[in-house]
PDB file of C-alpha atoms in Angstrom:
ATOM      1  CA  MET A   1      49.444   6.914 -23.666  1.00 83.00           C
ATOM      2  CA  LYS A   2      45.639   7.047 -23.438  1.00 82.00           C
ATOM      3  CA  THR A   3      43.540   5.245 -20.831  1.00 84.00           C
ATOM      4  CA  ASP A   4      42.496   2.433 -23.118  1.00 76.00           C
ATOM      5  CA  GLU A   5      46.197   1.935 -23.961  1.00 81.00           C
ATOM      6  CA  ARG A   6      47.443   1.970 -20.526  1.00 87.00           C
ATOM      7  CA  HIS A   7      44.865  -0.493 -19.163  1.00 83.00           C
ATOM      8  CA  ARG A   8      45.632  -2.937 -22.163  1.00 78.00           C
ATOM      9  CA  THR A   9      49.460  -2.608 -21.473  1.00 85.00           C
ATOM     10  CA  ILE A  10      48.802  -3.022 -17.737  1.00 87.00           C
ATOM     11  CA  ALA A  11      46.728  -6.353 -18.556  1.00 80.00           C
ATOM     12  CA  GLU A  12      49.359  -7.665 -20.841  1.00 78.00           C
ATOM     13  CA  ILE A  13      52.311  -7.105 -18.343  1.00 87.00           C
ATOM     14  CA  LEU A  14      50.421  -8.991 -15.700  1.00 83.00           C
ATOM     15  CA  ARG A  15      49.335 -11.733 -18.150  1.00 75.00           C
ATOM     16  CA  GLN A  16      53.191 -12.156 -18.763  1.00 78.00           C
ATOM     17  CA  GLN A  17      54.621 -12.038 -15.447  1.00 83.00           C
ATOM     18  CA  SER A  18      51.714 -12.270 -12.870  1.00 82.00           C
ATOM     19  CA  GLU A  19      52.655  -9.339 -10.637  1.00 90.00           C
ATOM     20  CA  ALA A  20      54.080  -5.874 -11.135  1.00 92.00           C
ATOM     21  CA  SER A  21      54.817  -2.887  -9.085  1.00 93.00           C
ATOM     22  CA  VAL A  22      53.564   0.633  -9.565  1.00 93.00           C
ATOM     23  CA  GLU A  23      57.020   1.866 -10.248  1.00 94.00           C
ATOM     24  CA  GLN A  24      57.383  -0.877 -13.199  1.00 92.00           C
ATOM     25  CA  LEU A  25      54.023   0.046 -14.776  1.00 94.00           C
ATOM     26  CA  MET A  26      54.659   3.728 -14.567  1.00 94.00           C
ATOM     27  CA  LEU A  27      57.886   3.114 -16.634  1.00 93.00           C
ATOM     28  CA  ALA A  28      55.836   1.186 -19.043  1.00 93.00           C
ATOM     29  CA  CYS A  29      53.044   3.342 -19.498  1.00 94.00           C
ATOM     30  CA  GLY A  30      54.864   6.697 -19.090  1.00 93.00           C
ATOM     31  CA  ALA A  31      52.562   7.733 -16.575  1.00 93.00           C
ATOM     32  CA  SER A  32      52.515   9.105 -13.106  1.00 94.00           C
ATOM     33  CA  GLY A  33      51.966   6.956 -10.019  1.00 93.00           C
ATOM     34  CA  ALA A  34      48.606   8.471  -9.249  1.00 93.00           C
ATOM     35  CA  THR A  35      47.452   7.717 -12.854  1.00 94.00           C
ATOM     36  CA  ILE A  36      48.708   4.212 -12.390  1.00 93.00           C
ATOM     37  CA  ARG A  37      46.805   3.660  -9.048  1.00 92.00           C
ATOM     38  CA  ARG A  38      43.574   4.842 -10.388  1.00 91.00           C
ATOM     39  CA  ASP A  39      44.090   2.463 -13.499  1.00 89.00           C
ATOM     40  CA  LEU A  40      44.566  -0.319 -11.128  1.00 90.00           C
ATOM     41  CA  GLU A  41      41.521   0.336  -9.028  1.00 88.00           C
ATOM     42  CA  VAL A  42      39.599   0.373 -12.458  1.00 83.00           C
ATOM     43  CA  LEU A  43      41.015  -2.841 -13.691  1.00 82.00           C
ATOM     44  CA  ALA A  44      40.453  -4.564 -10.163  1.00 81.00           C
ATOM     45  CA  GLY A  45      36.695  -3.569 -10.386  1.00 72.00           C
ATOM     46  CA  HIS A  46      36.673  -5.412 -13.744  1.00 67.00           C
ATOM     47  CA  GLY A  47      38.013  -8.518 -12.503  1.00 67.00           C
ATOM     48  CA  VAL A  48      41.429  -8.282 -14.346  1.00 74.00           C
ATOM     49  CA  LEU A  49      43.686  -7.895 -11.122  1.00 81.00           C
ATOM     50  CA  ARG A  50      43.935  -7.967  -7.513  1.00 85.00           C
ATOM     51  CA  ARG A  51      45.716  -4.817  -5.764  1.00 89.00           C
ATOM     52  CA  VAL A  52      48.595  -5.831  -3.554  1.00 90.00           C
ATOM     53  CA  HIS A  53      51.044  -3.601  -1.606  1.00 90.00           C
ATOM     54  CA  GLY A  54      52.865  -1.479  -4.047  1.00 91.00           C
ATOM     55  CA  GLY A  55      51.489  -2.913  -7.166  1.00 92.00           C
ATOM     56  CA  ALA A  56      49.080  -5.656  -8.510  1.00 91.00           C
ATOM     57  CA  ARG A  57      48.708  -9.382  -9.314  1.00 87.00           C
ATOM     58  CA  SER A  58      47.042 -10.999 -12.040  1.00 81.00           C
ATOM     59  CA  LEU A  59      43.995 -12.933 -11.301  1.00 70.00           C
ATOM     60  CA  ILE A  60      44.618 -15.360 -14.407  1.00 61.00           C
ATOM     61  CA  GLY A  61      46.874 -18.347 -14.139  1.00 52.00           C
ATOM     62  CA  GLN A  62      49.044 -19.465 -16.783  1.00 45.00           C
ATOM     63  CA  GLY A  63      47.034 -21.645 -19.395  1.00 43.00           C
ATOM     64  CA  GLN A  64      43.621 -20.366 -17.863  1.00 47.00           C
ATOM     65  CA  ASN A  65      40.970 -18.624 -19.801  1.00 52.00           C
ATOM     66  CA  PRO A  66      41.231 -14.911 -19.360  1.00 56.00           C
ATOM     67  CA  GLY A  67      38.100 -13.531 -17.448  1.00 59.00           C
ATOM     68  CA  TYR A  68      35.784 -11.394 -19.219  1.00 56.00           C
ATOM     69  CA  GLY A  69      37.072  -8.287 -17.773  1.00 56.00           C
ATOM     70  CA  GLN A  70      40.399  -8.879 -19.323  1.00 56.00           C
ATOM     71  CA  ARG A  71      38.925 -10.133 -22.670  1.00 58.00           C
ATOM     72  CA  GLU A  72      36.828  -7.049 -22.790  1.00 56.00           C
ATOM     73  CA  LEU A  73      40.025  -4.859 -23.096  1.00 56.00           C
ATOM     74  CA  GLU A  74      41.652  -7.167 -25.987  1.00 64.00           C
ATOM     75  CA  ASP A  75      41.243  -6.436 -29.670  1.00 69.00           C
ATOM     76  CA  ARG A  76      38.391  -3.860 -28.915  1.00 79.00           C
ATOM     77  CA  ASP A  77      38.601  -2.093 -32.221  1.00 85.00           C
ATOM     78  CA  ALA A  78      38.276  -5.408 -34.224  1.00 89.00           C
ATOM     79  CA  LYS A  79      35.499  -6.705 -32.052  1.00 92.00           C
ATOM     80  CA  THR A  80      33.493  -3.625 -32.836  1.00 93.00           C
ATOM     81  CA  ARG A  81      34.140  -3.779 -36.581  1.00 95.00           C
ATOM     82  CA  ILE A  82      33.155  -7.595 -36.276  1.00 97.00           C
ATOM     83  CA  ALA A  83      29.965  -6.918 -34.399  1.00 97.00           C
ATOM     84  CA  ALA A  84      28.767  -4.143 -37.045  1.00 97.00           C
ATOM     85  CA  ALA A  85      29.382  -6.936 -39.948  1.00 98.00           C
ATOM     86  CA  VAL A  86      27.609  -9.503 -38.060  1.00 98.00           C
ATOM     87  CA  ALA A  87      24.565  -7.016 -37.385  1.00 97.00           C
ATOM     88  CA  GLY A  88      24.672  -6.270 -41.052  1.00 97.00           C
ATOM     89  CA  LEU A  89      24.022  -9.997 -41.997  1.00 98.00           C
ATOM     90  CA  LEU A  90      20.780 -10.085 -39.689  1.00 97.00           C
ATOM     91  CA  ALA A  91      17.594  -9.241 -41.338  1.00 96.00           C
ATOM     92  CA  GLU A  92      14.690  -7.703 -39.552  1.00 93.00           C
ATOM     93  CA  ARG A  93      12.435  -9.915 -37.562  1.00 95.00           C
ATOM     94  CA  GLU A  94      15.097 -12.714 -37.266  1.00 97.00           C
ATOM     95  CA  HIS A  95      15.003 -14.888 -34.437  1.00 98.00           C
ATOM     96  CA  VAL A  96      18.746 -14.933 -33.151  1.00 98.00           C
ATOM     97  CA  TRP A  97      20.671 -16.802 -30.600  1.00 98.00           C
ATOM     98  CA  LEU A  98      23.402 -14.941 -29.554  1.00 98.00           C
ATOM     99  CA  ASP A  99      26.662 -16.525 -27.605  1.00 97.00           C
ATOM    100  CA  SER A 100      28.058 -15.162 -24.482  1.00 94.00           C
ATOM    101  CA  GLY A 101      31.592 -13.257 -24.287  1.00 89.00           C
ATOM    102  CA  SER A 102      32.959  -9.894 -25.002  1.00 89.00           C
ATOM    103  CA  THR A 103      32.473 -10.115 -28.936  1.00 93.00           C
ATOM    104  CA  ALA A 104      28.880 -11.171 -28.482  1.00 95.00           C
ATOM    105  CA  THR A 105      28.370  -8.245 -26.063  1.00 94.00           C
ATOM    106  CA  GLU A 106      29.635  -5.960 -28.957  1.00 94.00           C
ATOM    107  CA  VAL A 107      26.899  -7.810 -31.277  1.00 96.00           C
ATOM    108  CA  ALA A 108      24.273  -7.000 -28.780  1.00 96.00           C
ATOM    109  CA  ARG A 109      25.281  -3.420 -28.707  1.00 93.00           C
ATOM    110  CA  ALA A 110      25.182  -3.295 -32.547  1.00 95.00           C
ATOM    111  CA  VAL A 111      21.646  -4.584 -32.784  1.00 96.00           C
ATOM    112  CA  ALA A 112      20.280  -2.565 -30.032  1.00 94.00           C
ATOM    113  CA  GLY A 113      17.237  -0.583 -31.573  1.00 89.00           C
ATOM    114  CA  ARG A 114      16.713  -3.406 -34.391  1.00 93.00           C
ATOM    115  CA  GLU A 115      13.503  -5.238 -34.751  1.00 93.00           C
ATOM    116  CA  LEU A 116      14.666  -8.721 -33.742  1.00 95.00           C
ATOM    117  CA  THR A 117      13.881 -11.275 -31.363  1.00 96.00           C
ATOM    118  CA  LEU A 118      17.219 -12.058 -29.563  1.00 97.00           C
ATOM    119  CA  MET A 119      18.138 -14.798 -26.972  1.00 98.00           C
ATOM    120  CA  PRO A 120      21.553 -13.421 -25.440  1.00 97.00           C
ATOM    121  CA  MET A 121      23.397 -15.790 -23.292  1.00 96.00           C
ATOM    122  CA  SER A 122      24.944 -13.342 -20.997  1.00 94.00           C
ATOM    123  CA  LEU A 123      23.733 -10.571 -18.872  1.00 93.00           C
ATOM    124  CA  GLN A 124      26.270  -8.284 -20.317  1.00 91.00           C
ATOM    125  CA  ALA A 125      24.657  -8.912 -23.662  1.00 94.00           C
ATOM    126  CA  LEU A 126      21.249  -8.437 -22.336  1.00 95.00           C
ATOM    127  CA  ASN A 127      21.925  -5.019 -20.894  1.00 92.00           C
ATOM    128  CA  ALA A 128      23.772  -4.055 -24.153  1.00 93.00           C
ATOM    129  CA  ALA A 129      20.764  -5.010 -26.337  1.00 94.00           C
ATOM    130  CA  SER A 130      18.320  -3.278 -24.050  1.00 89.00           C
ATOM    131  CA  ALA A 131      20.234  -0.033 -23.955  1.00 83.00           C
ATOM    132  CA  GLY A 132      19.490   1.244 -27.314  1.00 67.00           C
ATOM    133  CA  GLU A 133      16.417   2.308 -28.932  1.00 60.00           C
ATOM    134  CA  GLY A 134      15.858   2.838 -32.784  1.00 59.00           C
ATOM    135  CA  GLY A 135      12.975   4.552 -34.691  1.00 53.00           C
ATOM    136  CA  ALA A 136       9.544   4.765 -33.165  1.00 56.00           C
ATOM    137  CA  GLY A 137      11.013   3.147 -29.841  1.00 65.00           C
ATOM    138  CA  THR A 138      12.299  -0.079 -31.544  1.00 77.00           C
ATOM    139  CA  ARG A 139      14.118  -2.441 -29.339  1.00 83.00           C
ATOM    140  CA  PRO A 140      14.884  -6.200 -29.660  1.00 92.00           C
ATOM    141  CA  GLY A 141      12.367  -8.619 -28.254  1.00 94.00           C
ATOM    142  CA  LEU A 142      14.612 -10.517 -25.481  1.00 95.00           C
ATOM    143  CA  LEU A 143      14.336 -13.991 -24.398  1.00 96.00           C
ATOM    144  CA  LEU A 144      16.184 -15.598 -21.459  1.00 94.00           C
ATOM    145  CA  PRO A 145      17.535 -18.993 -21.501  1.00 94.00           C
ATOM    146  CA  GLY A 146      17.425 -19.694 -17.706  1.00 93.00           C
ATOM    147  CA  GLY A 147      19.865 -21.879 -15.906  1.00 94.00           C
ATOM    148  CA  SER A 148      22.924 -21.024 -13.840  1.00 93.00           C
ATOM    149  CA  VAL A 149      24.845 -17.726 -14.101  1.00 92.00           C
ATOM    150  CA  VAL A 150      28.563 -18.164 -13.813  1.00 86.00           C
ATOM    151  CA  PRO A 151      30.145 -15.681 -11.335  1.00 80.00           C
ATOM    152  CA  GLY A 152      32.413 -13.104 -13.130  1.00 73.00           C
ATOM    153  CA  GLU A 153      31.372 -14.254 -16.574  1.00 81.00           C
ATOM    154  CA  LEU A 154      27.665 -13.548 -16.074  1.00 88.00           C
ATOM    155  CA  CYS A 155      26.806 -16.077 -18.561  1.00 92.00           C
ATOM    156  CA  PHE A 156      23.886 -18.567 -18.527  1.00 96.00           C
ATOM    157  CA  ARG A 157      24.968 -22.412 -18.275  1.00 95.00           C
ATOM    158  CA  GLY A 158      23.703 -25.713 -17.382  1.00 94.00           C
ATOM    159  CA  PRO A 159      21.101 -28.180 -18.246  1.00 95.00           C
ATOM    160  CA  LEU A 160      18.200 -25.874 -18.022  1.00 96.00           C
ATOM    161  CA  ALA A 161      19.693 -23.371 -20.293  1.00 96.00           C
ATOM    162  CA  GLU A 162      20.455 -26.181 -22.936  1.00 96.00           C
ATOM    163  CA  SER A 163      16.954 -27.472 -22.654  1.00 96.00           C
ATOM    164  CA  ASN A 164      15.254 -24.025 -23.168  1.00 97.00           C
ATOM    165  CA  ILE A 165      17.471 -23.208 -26.103  1.00 97.00           C
ATOM    166  CA  ARG A 166      16.768 -26.678 -27.841  1.00 96.00           C
ATOM    167  CA  SER A 167      13.008 -26.072 -27.273  1.00 97.00           C
ATOM    168  CA  LEU A 168      13.147 -23.327 -29.818  1.00 97.00           C
ATOM    169  CA  ARG A 169      14.036 -22.714 -33.290  1.00 97.00           C
ATOM    170  CA  PHE A 170      16.357 -19.659 -34.566  1.00 98.00           C
ATOM    171  CA  ASP A 171      16.849 -18.107 -37.900  1.00 98.00           C
ATOM    172  CA  THR A 172      20.584 -17.494 -37.050  1.00 98.00           C
ATOM    173  CA  ALA A 173      23.055 -18.507 -34.183  1.00 98.00           C
ATOM    174  CA  VAL A 174      25.869 -16.238 -33.573  1.00 98.00           C
ATOM    175  CA  ILE A 175      28.728 -18.206 -32.135  1.00 98.00           C
ATOM    176  CA  THR A 176      31.818 -16.675 -30.498  1.00 96.00           C
ATOM    177  CA  PRO A 177      34.291 -19.535 -30.026  1.00 95.00           C
ATOM    178  CA  CYS A 178      37.243 -19.369 -27.541  1.00 91.00           C
ATOM    179  CA  ALA A 179      39.437 -20.705 -30.402  1.00 92.00           C
ATOM    180  CA  VAL A 180      39.089 -21.578 -33.995  1.00 95.00           C
ATOM    181  CA  ASP A 181      41.009 -24.425 -35.782  1.00 90.00           C
ATOM    182  CA  PHE A 182      41.083 -25.320 -39.449  1.00 90.00           C
ATOM    183  CA  LYS A 183      41.215 -29.117 -38.413  1.00 88.00           C
ATOM    184  CA  ASP A 184      39.256 -29.095 -35.378  1.00 91.00           C
ATOM    185  CA  GLY A 185      36.882 -26.170 -35.905  1.00 94.00           C
ATOM    186  CA  LEU A 186      35.066 -24.274 -33.222  1.00 96.00           C
ATOM    187  CA  LEU A 187      36.523 -24.918 -29.616  1.00 94.00           C
ATOM    188  CA  ALA A 188      35.469 -23.883 -26.181  1.00 92.00           C
ATOM    189  CA  HIS A 189      37.568 -23.736 -22.900  1.00 87.00           C
ATOM    190  CA  ASP A 190      35.122 -25.824 -20.770  1.00 88.00           C
ATOM    191  CA  LEU A 191      32.457 -28.559 -21.132  1.00 91.00           C
ATOM    192  CA  ASP A 192      29.565 -26.292 -19.936  1.00 93.00           C
ATOM    193  CA  ASP A 193      30.448 -23.562 -22.393  1.00 93.00           C
ATOM    194  CA  ALA A 194      30.684 -26.191 -25.173  1.00 95.00           C
ATOM    195  CA  ALA A 195      27.468 -27.910 -24.382  1.00 95.00           C
ATOM    196  CA  VAL A 196      25.625 -24.341 -24.554  1.00 97.00           C
ATOM    197  CA  LYS A 197      27.160 -23.494 -27.798  1.00 97.00           C
ATOM    198  CA  LYS A 198      26.339 -26.675 -29.243  1.00 97.00           C
ATOM    199  CA  ALA A 199      22.653 -26.293 -28.334  1.00 97.00           C
ATOM    200  CA  GLY A 200      22.703 -22.970 -29.907  1.00 98.00           C
ATOM    201  CA  LEU A 201      24.220 -24.049 -33.161  1.00 97.00           C
ATOM    202  CA  GLU A 202      22.047 -27.188 -33.444  1.00 97.00           C
ATOM    203  CA  SER A 203      18.855 -24.870 -32.992  1.00 98.00           C
ATOM    204  CA  ALA A 204      19.487 -22.553 -35.686  1.00 98.00           C
ATOM    205  CA  ALA A 205      19.022 -22.599 -39.562  1.00 98.00           C
ATOM    206  CA  ARG A 206      22.055 -20.420 -40.221  1.00 98.00           C
ATOM    207  CA  VAL A 207      25.548 -20.408 -38.224  1.00 98.00           C
ATOM    208  CA  VAL A 208      27.398 -17.181 -38.337  1.00 98.00           C
ATOM    209  CA  VAL A 209      30.769 -17.205 -36.287  1.00 98.00           C
ATOM    210  CA  ALA A 210      32.224 -14.035 -34.877  1.00 97.00           C
ATOM    211  CA  ALA A 211      36.055 -14.567 -34.251  1.00 95.00           C
ATOM    212  CA  SER A 212      38.868 -12.090 -34.074  1.00 92.00           C
ATOM    213  CA  ALA A 213      42.158 -12.932 -35.296  1.00 90.00           C
ATOM    214  CA  ALA A 214      43.554 -13.641 -31.916  1.00 85.00           C
ATOM    215  CA  LYS A 215      40.906 -16.661 -31.694  1.00 89.00           C
ATOM    216  CA  TRP A 216      42.768 -18.354 -34.823  1.00 91.00           C
ATOM    217  CA  GLN A 217      45.966 -18.349 -32.587  1.00 82.00           C
ATOM    218  CA  ALA A 218      44.361 -19.232 -29.291  1.00 82.00           C
ATOM    219  CA  SER A 219      43.927 -22.872 -28.159  1.00 81.00           C
ATOM    220  CA  ALA A 220      41.041 -24.571 -26.148  1.00 84.00           C
ATOM    221  CA  ARG A 221      40.383 -28.009 -25.359  1.00 85.00           C
ATOM    222  CA  VAL A 222      36.805 -28.738 -25.720  1.00 91.00           C
ATOM    223  CA  LEU A 223      35.244 -29.328 -29.336  1.00 93.00           C
ATOM    224  CA  VAL A 224      31.780 -27.549 -30.339  1.00 96.00           C
ATOM    225  CA  ALA A 225      31.646 -28.153 -34.014  1.00 96.00           C
ATOM    226  CA  SER A 226      33.659 -28.632 -37.152  1.00 95.00           C
ATOM    227  CA  LEU A 227      33.882 -25.946 -39.892  1.00 95.00           C
ATOM    228  CA  ASP A 228      31.331 -27.907 -42.130  1.00 94.00           C
ATOM    229  CA  ARG A 229      28.550 -26.697 -39.559  1.00 96.00           C
ATOM    230  CA  VAL A 230      29.298 -23.091 -40.018  1.00 97.00           C
ATOM    231  CA  ASP A 231      27.709 -20.928 -42.983  1.00 96.00           C
ATOM    232  CA  THR A 232      29.651 -17.522 -42.444  1.00 96.00           C
ATOM    233  CA  ILE A 233      32.660 -16.331 -40.631  1.00 96.00           C
ATOM    234  CA  VAL A 234      33.329 -12.719 -39.671  1.00 97.00           C
ATOM    235  CA  THR A 235      36.875 -11.963 -38.833  1.00 96.00           C
ATOM    236  CA  ASP A 236      39.681  -9.379 -39.014  1.00 94.00           C
ATOM    237  CA  ARG A 237      42.258 -12.167 -39.870  1.00 93.00           C
ATOM    238  CA  GLN A 238      43.773 -11.848 -43.205  1.00 90.00           C
ATOM    239  CA  PHE A 239      43.748 -15.303 -45.064  1.00 89.00           C
ATOM    240  CA  GLY A 240      46.451 -16.540 -47.494  1.00 88.00           C
ATOM    241  CA  ALA A 241      45.787 -18.646 -50.397  1.00 87.00           C
ATOM    242  CA  GLN A 242      46.230 -22.056 -48.653  1.00 87.00           C
ATOM    243  CA  ASP A 243      43.905 -20.813 -45.846  1.00 88.00           C
ATOM    244  CA  LYS A 244      41.241 -19.625 -48.228  1.00 85.00           C
ATOM    245  CA  ALA A 245      41.481 -23.162 -50.162  1.00 86.00           C
ATOM    246  CA  GLU A 246      40.818 -24.747 -46.809  1.00 86.00           C
ATOM    247  CA  LEU A 247      37.731 -22.859 -45.941  1.00 88.00           C
ATOM    248  CA  GLU A 248      36.334 -23.255 -49.602  1.00 87.00           C
ATOM    249  CA  LYS A 249      36.570 -27.227 -48.647  1.00 88.00           C
ATOM    250  CA  TYR A 250      33.986 -26.487 -45.949  1.00 90.00           C
ATOM    251  CA  SER A 251      31.798 -24.105 -48.248  1.00 91.00           C
ATOM    252  CA  VAL A 252      32.082 -21.411 -45.529  1.00 93.00           C
ATOM    253  CA  GLU A 253      31.655 -17.719 -46.571  1.00 93.00           C
ATOM    254  CA  VAL A 254      34.071 -15.352 -44.981  1.00 93.00           C
ATOM    255  CA  VAL A 255      33.438 -11.628 -44.300  1.00 94.00           C
ATOM    256  CA  SER A 256      36.573  -9.771 -43.686  1.00 93.00           C
ATOM    257  CA  VAL A 257      36.507  -6.603 -41.820  1.00 92.00           C
TER     258      VAL A 257
END
């Protein structure tokens, strides 16, 4: 089992049972004790778990939003494909508002080296967007929203961030919801996140939603916007005829990856 696969397996086991021993994880991953202990140290550094005597304990309670470190491990291939497709929808010199989260960080990585003006809503996305360089030294112009930085998530929140977002106008807002539902639309786990997402959405001429298939099966409690506020959804979910008819009611374009 490769390193990424082991990390995802360990994270999923801890998500299901909260605590596991090194011996249990060795059997599940087919790896040595030394390898598992190294994996646990790496995952602890990402905020996925806490090391305890003889094993590890999850830092995520049941029903809670998984932390950034754990979400970064999930659906990585799908998020990379989604990010590349989102980047393909953006024209040069666009002004783009970019949501926070692991999918948004992949989008930032995909547009590094592009001639865009970008307002990223997390420090991870800021770092990813500034790391690349295109022809003739091209990099996105970066705007910071201000506000409070949430520990662990490293995303911008609060009234100052919302006010600064609303003072600008963007060509495109890229929204990465915590969950998507045909009836309720785009959802977030908490009020502060929803408020920032609404500010970005309402300040843009076009709204692009980046959502892996898992987001269509997830649940969250705070409404951001209904699907009629969305122009394009980029996803790896495969829609049946009924789902496609539902999306057509909202005039939403779907880009499948």
